[in-house]
Coordinates of N, CA and C in Angstrom, one line a residue:
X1 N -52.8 1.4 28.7 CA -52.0 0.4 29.4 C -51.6 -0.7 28.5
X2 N -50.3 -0.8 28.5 CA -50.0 -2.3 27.6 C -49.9 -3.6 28.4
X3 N -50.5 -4.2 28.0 CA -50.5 -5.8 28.9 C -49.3 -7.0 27.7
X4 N -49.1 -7.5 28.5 CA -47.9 -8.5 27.4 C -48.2 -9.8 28.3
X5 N -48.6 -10.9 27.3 CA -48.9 -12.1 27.6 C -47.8 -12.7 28.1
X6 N -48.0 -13.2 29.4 CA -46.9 -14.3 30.7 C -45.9 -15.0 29.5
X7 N -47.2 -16.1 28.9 CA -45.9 -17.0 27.9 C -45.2 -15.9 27.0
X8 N -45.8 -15.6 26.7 CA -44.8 -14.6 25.5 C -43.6 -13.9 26.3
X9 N -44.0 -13.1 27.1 CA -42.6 -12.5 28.0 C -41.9 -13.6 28.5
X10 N -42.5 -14.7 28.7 CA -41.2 -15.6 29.8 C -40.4 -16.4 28.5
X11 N -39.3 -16.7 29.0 CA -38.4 -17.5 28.5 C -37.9 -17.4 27.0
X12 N -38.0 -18.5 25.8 CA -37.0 -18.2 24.6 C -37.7 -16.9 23.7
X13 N -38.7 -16.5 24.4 CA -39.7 -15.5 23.5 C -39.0 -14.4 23.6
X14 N -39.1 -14.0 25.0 CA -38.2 -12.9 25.3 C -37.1 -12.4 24.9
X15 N -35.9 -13.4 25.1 CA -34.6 -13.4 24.6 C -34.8 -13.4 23.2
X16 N -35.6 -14.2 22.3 CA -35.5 -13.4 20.7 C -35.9 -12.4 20.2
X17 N -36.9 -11.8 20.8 CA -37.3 -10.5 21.0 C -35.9 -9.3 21.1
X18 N -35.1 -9.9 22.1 CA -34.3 -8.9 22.6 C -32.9 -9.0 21.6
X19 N -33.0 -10.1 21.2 CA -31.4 -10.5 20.5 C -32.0 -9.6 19.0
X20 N -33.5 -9.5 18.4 CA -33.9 -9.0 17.2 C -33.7 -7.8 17.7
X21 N -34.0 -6.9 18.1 CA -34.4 -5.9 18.8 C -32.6 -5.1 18.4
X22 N -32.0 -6.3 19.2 CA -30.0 -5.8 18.8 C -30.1 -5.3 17.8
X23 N -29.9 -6.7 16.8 CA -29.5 -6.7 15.6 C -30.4 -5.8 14.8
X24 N -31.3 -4.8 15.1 CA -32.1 -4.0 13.9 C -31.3 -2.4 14.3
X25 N -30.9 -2.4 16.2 CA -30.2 -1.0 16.5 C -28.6 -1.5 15.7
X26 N -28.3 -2.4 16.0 CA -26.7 -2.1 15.1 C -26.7 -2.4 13.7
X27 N -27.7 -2.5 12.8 CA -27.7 -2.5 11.3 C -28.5 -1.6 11.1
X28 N -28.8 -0.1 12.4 CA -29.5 1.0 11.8 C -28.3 1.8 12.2
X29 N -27.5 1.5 12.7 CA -26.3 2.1 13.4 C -25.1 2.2 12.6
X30 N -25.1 1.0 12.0 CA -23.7 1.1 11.1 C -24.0 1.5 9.7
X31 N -25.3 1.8 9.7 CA -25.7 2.5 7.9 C -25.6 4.1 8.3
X32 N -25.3 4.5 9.6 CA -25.2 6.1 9.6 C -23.9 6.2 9.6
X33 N -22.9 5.9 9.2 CA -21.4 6.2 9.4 C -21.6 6.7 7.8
X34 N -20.7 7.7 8.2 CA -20.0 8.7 7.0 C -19.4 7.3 6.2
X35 N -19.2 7.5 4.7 CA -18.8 6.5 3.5 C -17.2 7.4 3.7
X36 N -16.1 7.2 3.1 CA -14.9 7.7 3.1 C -15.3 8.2 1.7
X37 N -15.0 9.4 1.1 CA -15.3 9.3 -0.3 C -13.6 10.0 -0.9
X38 N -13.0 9.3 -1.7 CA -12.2 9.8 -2.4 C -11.4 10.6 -3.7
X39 N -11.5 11.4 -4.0 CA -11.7 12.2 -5.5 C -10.7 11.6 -6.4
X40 N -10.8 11.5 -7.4 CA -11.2 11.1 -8.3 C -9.9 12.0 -9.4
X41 N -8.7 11.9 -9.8 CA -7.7 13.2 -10.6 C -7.8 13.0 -11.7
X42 N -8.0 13.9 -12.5 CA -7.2 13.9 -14.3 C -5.9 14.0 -13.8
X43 N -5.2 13.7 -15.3 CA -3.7 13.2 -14.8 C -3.5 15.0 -14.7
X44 N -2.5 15.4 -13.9 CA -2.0 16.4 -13.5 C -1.1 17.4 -14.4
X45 N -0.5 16.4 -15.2 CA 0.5 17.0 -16.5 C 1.2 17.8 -15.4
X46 N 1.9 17.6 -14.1 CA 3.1 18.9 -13.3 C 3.9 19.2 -14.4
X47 N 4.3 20.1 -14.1 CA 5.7 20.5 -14.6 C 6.7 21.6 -14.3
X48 N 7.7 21.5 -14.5 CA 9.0 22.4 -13.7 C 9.1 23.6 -14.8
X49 N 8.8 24.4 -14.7 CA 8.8 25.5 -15.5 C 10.2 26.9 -15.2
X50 N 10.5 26.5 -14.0 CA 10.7 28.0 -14.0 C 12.6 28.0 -13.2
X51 N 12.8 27.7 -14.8 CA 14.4 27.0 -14.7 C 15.1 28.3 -14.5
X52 N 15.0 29.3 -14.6 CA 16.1 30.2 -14.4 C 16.1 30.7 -12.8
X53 N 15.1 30.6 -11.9 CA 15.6 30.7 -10.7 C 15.7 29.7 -9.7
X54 N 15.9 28.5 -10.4 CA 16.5 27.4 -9.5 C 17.4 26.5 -10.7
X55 N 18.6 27.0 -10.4 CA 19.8 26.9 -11.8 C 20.9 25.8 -11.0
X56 N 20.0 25.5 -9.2 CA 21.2 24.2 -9.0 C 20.9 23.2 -8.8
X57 N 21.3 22.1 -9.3 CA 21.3 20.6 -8.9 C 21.5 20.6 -7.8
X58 N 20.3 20.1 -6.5 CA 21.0 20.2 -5.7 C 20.9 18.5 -5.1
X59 N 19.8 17.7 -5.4 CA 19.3 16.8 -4.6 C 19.6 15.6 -5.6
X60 N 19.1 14.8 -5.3 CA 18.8 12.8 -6.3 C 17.8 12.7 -5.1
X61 N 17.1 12.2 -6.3 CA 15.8 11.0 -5.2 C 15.6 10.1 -6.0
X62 N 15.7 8.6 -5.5 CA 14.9 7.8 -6.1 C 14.0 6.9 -5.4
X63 N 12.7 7.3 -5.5 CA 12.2 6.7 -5.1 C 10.7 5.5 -5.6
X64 N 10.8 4.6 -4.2 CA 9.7 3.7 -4.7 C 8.5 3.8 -3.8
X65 N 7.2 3.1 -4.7 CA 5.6 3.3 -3.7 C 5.7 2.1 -2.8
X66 N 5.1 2.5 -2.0 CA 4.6 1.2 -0.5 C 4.6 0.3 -1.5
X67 N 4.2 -0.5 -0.6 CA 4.3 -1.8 -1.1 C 2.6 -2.0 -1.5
X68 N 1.5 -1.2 -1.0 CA 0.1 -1.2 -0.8 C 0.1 -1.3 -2.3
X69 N 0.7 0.3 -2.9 CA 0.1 0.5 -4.2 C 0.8 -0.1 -5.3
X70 N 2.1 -1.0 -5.3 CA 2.6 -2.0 -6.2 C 1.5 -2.7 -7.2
X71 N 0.8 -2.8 -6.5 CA -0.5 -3.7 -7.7 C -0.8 -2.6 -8.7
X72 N -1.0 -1.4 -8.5 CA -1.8 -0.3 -9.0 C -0.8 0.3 -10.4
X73 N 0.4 0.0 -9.9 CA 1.4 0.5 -10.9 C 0.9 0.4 -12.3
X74 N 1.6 1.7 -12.6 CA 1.2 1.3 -14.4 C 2.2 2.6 -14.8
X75 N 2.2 2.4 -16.5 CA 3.7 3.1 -16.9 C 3.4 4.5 -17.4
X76 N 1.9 4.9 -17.1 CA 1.5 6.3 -17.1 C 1.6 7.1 -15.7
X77 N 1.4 6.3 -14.5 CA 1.9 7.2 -13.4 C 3.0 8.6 -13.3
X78 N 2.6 9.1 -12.4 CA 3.6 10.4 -12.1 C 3.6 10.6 -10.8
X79 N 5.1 10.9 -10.8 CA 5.1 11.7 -9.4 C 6.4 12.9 -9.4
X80 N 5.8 14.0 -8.7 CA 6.2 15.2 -8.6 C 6.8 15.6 -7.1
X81 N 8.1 16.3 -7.0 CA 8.2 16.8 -6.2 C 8.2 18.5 -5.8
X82 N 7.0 18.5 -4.2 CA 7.0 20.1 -4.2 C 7.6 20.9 -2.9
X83 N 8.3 21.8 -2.9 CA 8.4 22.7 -2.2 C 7.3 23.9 -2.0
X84 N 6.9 23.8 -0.7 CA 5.1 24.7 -1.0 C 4.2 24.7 -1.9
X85 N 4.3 25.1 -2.7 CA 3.1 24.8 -3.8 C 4.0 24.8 -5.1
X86 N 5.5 25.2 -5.0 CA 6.2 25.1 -6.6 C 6.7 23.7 -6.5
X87 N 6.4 23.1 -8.1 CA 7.0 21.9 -8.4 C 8.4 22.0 -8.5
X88 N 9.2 21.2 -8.1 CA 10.7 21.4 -8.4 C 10.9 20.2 -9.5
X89 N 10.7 19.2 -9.4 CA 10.7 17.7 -10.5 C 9.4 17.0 -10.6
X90 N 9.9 17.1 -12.0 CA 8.8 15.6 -12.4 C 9.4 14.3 -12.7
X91 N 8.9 13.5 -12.6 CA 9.5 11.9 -13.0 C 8.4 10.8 -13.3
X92 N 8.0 10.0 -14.2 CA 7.7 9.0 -14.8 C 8.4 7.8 -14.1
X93 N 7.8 6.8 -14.2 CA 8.3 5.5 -13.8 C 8.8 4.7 -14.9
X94 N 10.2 4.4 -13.9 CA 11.4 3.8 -14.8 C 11.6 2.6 -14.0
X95 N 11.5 1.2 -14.6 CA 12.0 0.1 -13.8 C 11.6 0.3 -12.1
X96 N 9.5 0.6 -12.7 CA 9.0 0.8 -10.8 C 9.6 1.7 -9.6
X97 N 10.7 2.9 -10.5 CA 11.1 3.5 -9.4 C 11.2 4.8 -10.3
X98 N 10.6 6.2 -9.4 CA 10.5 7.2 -9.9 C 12.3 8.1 -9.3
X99 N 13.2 8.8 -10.9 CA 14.1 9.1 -10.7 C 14.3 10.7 -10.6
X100 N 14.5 11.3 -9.7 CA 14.4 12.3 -9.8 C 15.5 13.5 -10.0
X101 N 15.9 14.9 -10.3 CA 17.2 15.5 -9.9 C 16.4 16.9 -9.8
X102 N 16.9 17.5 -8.6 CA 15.5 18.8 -7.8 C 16.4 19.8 -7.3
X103 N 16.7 20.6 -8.2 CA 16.8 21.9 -8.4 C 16.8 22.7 -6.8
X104 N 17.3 23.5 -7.3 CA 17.5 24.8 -5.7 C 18.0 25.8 -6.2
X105 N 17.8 27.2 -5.4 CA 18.0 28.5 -5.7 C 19.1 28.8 -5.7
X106 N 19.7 28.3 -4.8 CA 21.0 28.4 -4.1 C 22.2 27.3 -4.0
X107 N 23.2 27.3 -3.2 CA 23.6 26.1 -3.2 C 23.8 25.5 -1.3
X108 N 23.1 26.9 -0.3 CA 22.4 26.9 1.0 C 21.7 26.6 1.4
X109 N 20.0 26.3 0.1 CA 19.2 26.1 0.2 C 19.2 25.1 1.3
X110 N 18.1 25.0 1.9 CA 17.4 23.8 2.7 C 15.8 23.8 2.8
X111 N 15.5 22.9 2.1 CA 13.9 22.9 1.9 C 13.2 21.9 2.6
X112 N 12.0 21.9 3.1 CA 11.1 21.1 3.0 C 10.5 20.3 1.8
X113 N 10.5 19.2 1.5 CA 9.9 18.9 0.4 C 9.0 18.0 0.7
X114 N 7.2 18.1 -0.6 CA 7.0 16.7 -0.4 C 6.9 16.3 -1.5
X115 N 6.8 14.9 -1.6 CA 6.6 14.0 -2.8 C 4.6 14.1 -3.3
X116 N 4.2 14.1 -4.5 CA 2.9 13.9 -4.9 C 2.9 12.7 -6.2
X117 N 2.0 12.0 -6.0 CA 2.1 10.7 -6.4 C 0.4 10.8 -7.3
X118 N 0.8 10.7 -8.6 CA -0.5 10.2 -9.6 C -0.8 8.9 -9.5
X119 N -1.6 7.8 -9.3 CA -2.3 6.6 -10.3 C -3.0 6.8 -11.3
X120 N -2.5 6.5 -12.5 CA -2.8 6.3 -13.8 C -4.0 5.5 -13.9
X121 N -4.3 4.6 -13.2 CA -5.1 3.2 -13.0 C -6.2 3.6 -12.2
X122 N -6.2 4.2 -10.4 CA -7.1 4.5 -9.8 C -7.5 6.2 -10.3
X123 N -6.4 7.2 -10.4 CA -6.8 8.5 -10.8 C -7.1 9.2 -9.6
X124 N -6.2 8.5 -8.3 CA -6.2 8.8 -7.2 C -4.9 9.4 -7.2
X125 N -5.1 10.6 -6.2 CA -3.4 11.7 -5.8 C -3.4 11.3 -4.7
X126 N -2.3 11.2 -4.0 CA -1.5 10.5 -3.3 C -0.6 11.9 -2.7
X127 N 0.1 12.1 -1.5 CA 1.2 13.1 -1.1 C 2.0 12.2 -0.1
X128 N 3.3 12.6 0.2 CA 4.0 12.1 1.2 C 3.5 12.6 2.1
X129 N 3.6 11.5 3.2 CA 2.9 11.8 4.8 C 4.5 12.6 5.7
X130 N 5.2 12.4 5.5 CA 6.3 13.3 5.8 C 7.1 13.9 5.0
X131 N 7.8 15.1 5.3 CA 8.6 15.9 4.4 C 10.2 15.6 4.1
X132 N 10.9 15.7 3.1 CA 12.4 14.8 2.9 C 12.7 16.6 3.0
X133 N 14.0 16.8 3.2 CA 14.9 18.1 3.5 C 15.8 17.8 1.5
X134 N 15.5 18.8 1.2 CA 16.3 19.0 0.1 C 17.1 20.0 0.4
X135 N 18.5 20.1 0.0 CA 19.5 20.2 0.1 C 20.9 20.1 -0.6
X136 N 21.7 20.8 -0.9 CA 22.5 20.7 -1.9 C 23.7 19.2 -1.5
X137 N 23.8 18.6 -3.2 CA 24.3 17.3 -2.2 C 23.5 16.0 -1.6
X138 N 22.1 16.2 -1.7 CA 21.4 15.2 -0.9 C 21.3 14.2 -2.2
X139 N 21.0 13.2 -1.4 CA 21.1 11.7 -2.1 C 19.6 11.1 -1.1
X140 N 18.5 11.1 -1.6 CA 17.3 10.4 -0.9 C 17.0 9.4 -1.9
X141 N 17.4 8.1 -1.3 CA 17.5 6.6 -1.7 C 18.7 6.8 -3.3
X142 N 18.7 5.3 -3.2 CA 19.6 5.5 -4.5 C 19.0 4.0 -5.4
X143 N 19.0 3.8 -6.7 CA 18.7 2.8 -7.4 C 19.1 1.3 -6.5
X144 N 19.9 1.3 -6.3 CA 19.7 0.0 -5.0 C 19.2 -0.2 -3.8
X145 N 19.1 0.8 -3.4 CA 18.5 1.4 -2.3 C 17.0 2.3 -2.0
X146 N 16.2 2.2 -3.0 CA 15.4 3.4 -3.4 C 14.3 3.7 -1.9
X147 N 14.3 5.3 -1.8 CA 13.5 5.5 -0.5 C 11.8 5.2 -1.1
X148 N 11.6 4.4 -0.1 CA 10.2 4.3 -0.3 C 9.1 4.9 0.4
X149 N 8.3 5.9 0.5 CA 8.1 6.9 1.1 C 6.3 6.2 1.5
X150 N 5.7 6.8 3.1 CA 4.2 6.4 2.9 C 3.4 7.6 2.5
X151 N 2.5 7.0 2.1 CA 1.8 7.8 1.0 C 0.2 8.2 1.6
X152 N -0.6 9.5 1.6 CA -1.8 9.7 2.4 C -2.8 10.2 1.1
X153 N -3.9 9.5 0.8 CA -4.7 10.0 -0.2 C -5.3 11.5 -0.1
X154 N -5.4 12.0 -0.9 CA -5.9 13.7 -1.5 C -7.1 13.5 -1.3

């Protein structure tokens, strides 16, 4: 049987007892949350290899990063654009905006595309969170205008 002394249970004893008691379940509580962990890329070296079955110009993109990863920039970055798993362009940063010209099989084509985004600096890969339609004739952003696309870490 546990007995608990009157003074001790009554009054400011109690309530610090109970306020300690909190604070030990919610700093045992917030040390079990999953950490986010992020990997870590060698630069990627993409590249467009396979010029004889996409022989048309079909697209322009130019595009710029959120505004998040502006700090991060640096003049080794890359970003690639892919249709399923084949690269169609690569581009380097030029005046903070990556320039692109993205090929198609056809001149009917209509593709899904996404964008993949190196940091040079973090060595974090990056992809567009939605897909641009490539298409013969397409213009996605233009140097005055450049589409700035959001970006979801790998």
């Amino acid at each position: 049987m546990i007995t608990i002394n009157k003074t001790f249970a009554s009054g400011s004893h109690l309530k610090q007892l109970l306020v300690l008691t909190a604070i030990v379940v919610v700093a045992v509580m917030s040390g079990c949350r999953k950490k986010e962990v992020i990997t870590k890329y060698d630069n990627p070296n993409w590249q467009f290899t396979d010029t004889l079955s996409y022989t048309y110009i079909s697209a322009t993109a130019v595009i710029a990063l959120p505004d998040n990863l502006q700090p991060y920039i640096d003049e080794h970055d890359q970003m690639a654009v892919f249709v399923g798993d084949v690269c169609r362009g690569v581009a380097n940063l030029e005046d903070g905006l990556f320039n692109f010209s993205i090929p198609t099989a056809n001149a009917e084509e209509e593709s899904q595309a996404y964008f993949r985004y190196w940091s040079n600096r973090t060595g974090y890969m990056y992809q567009s969170a939605e897909p641009v339609v490539v298409k013969s004739d397409a213009r996605i952003g233009t140097t005055a205008q450049p589409k700035q696309i959001t970006l979801t870490v790998l």
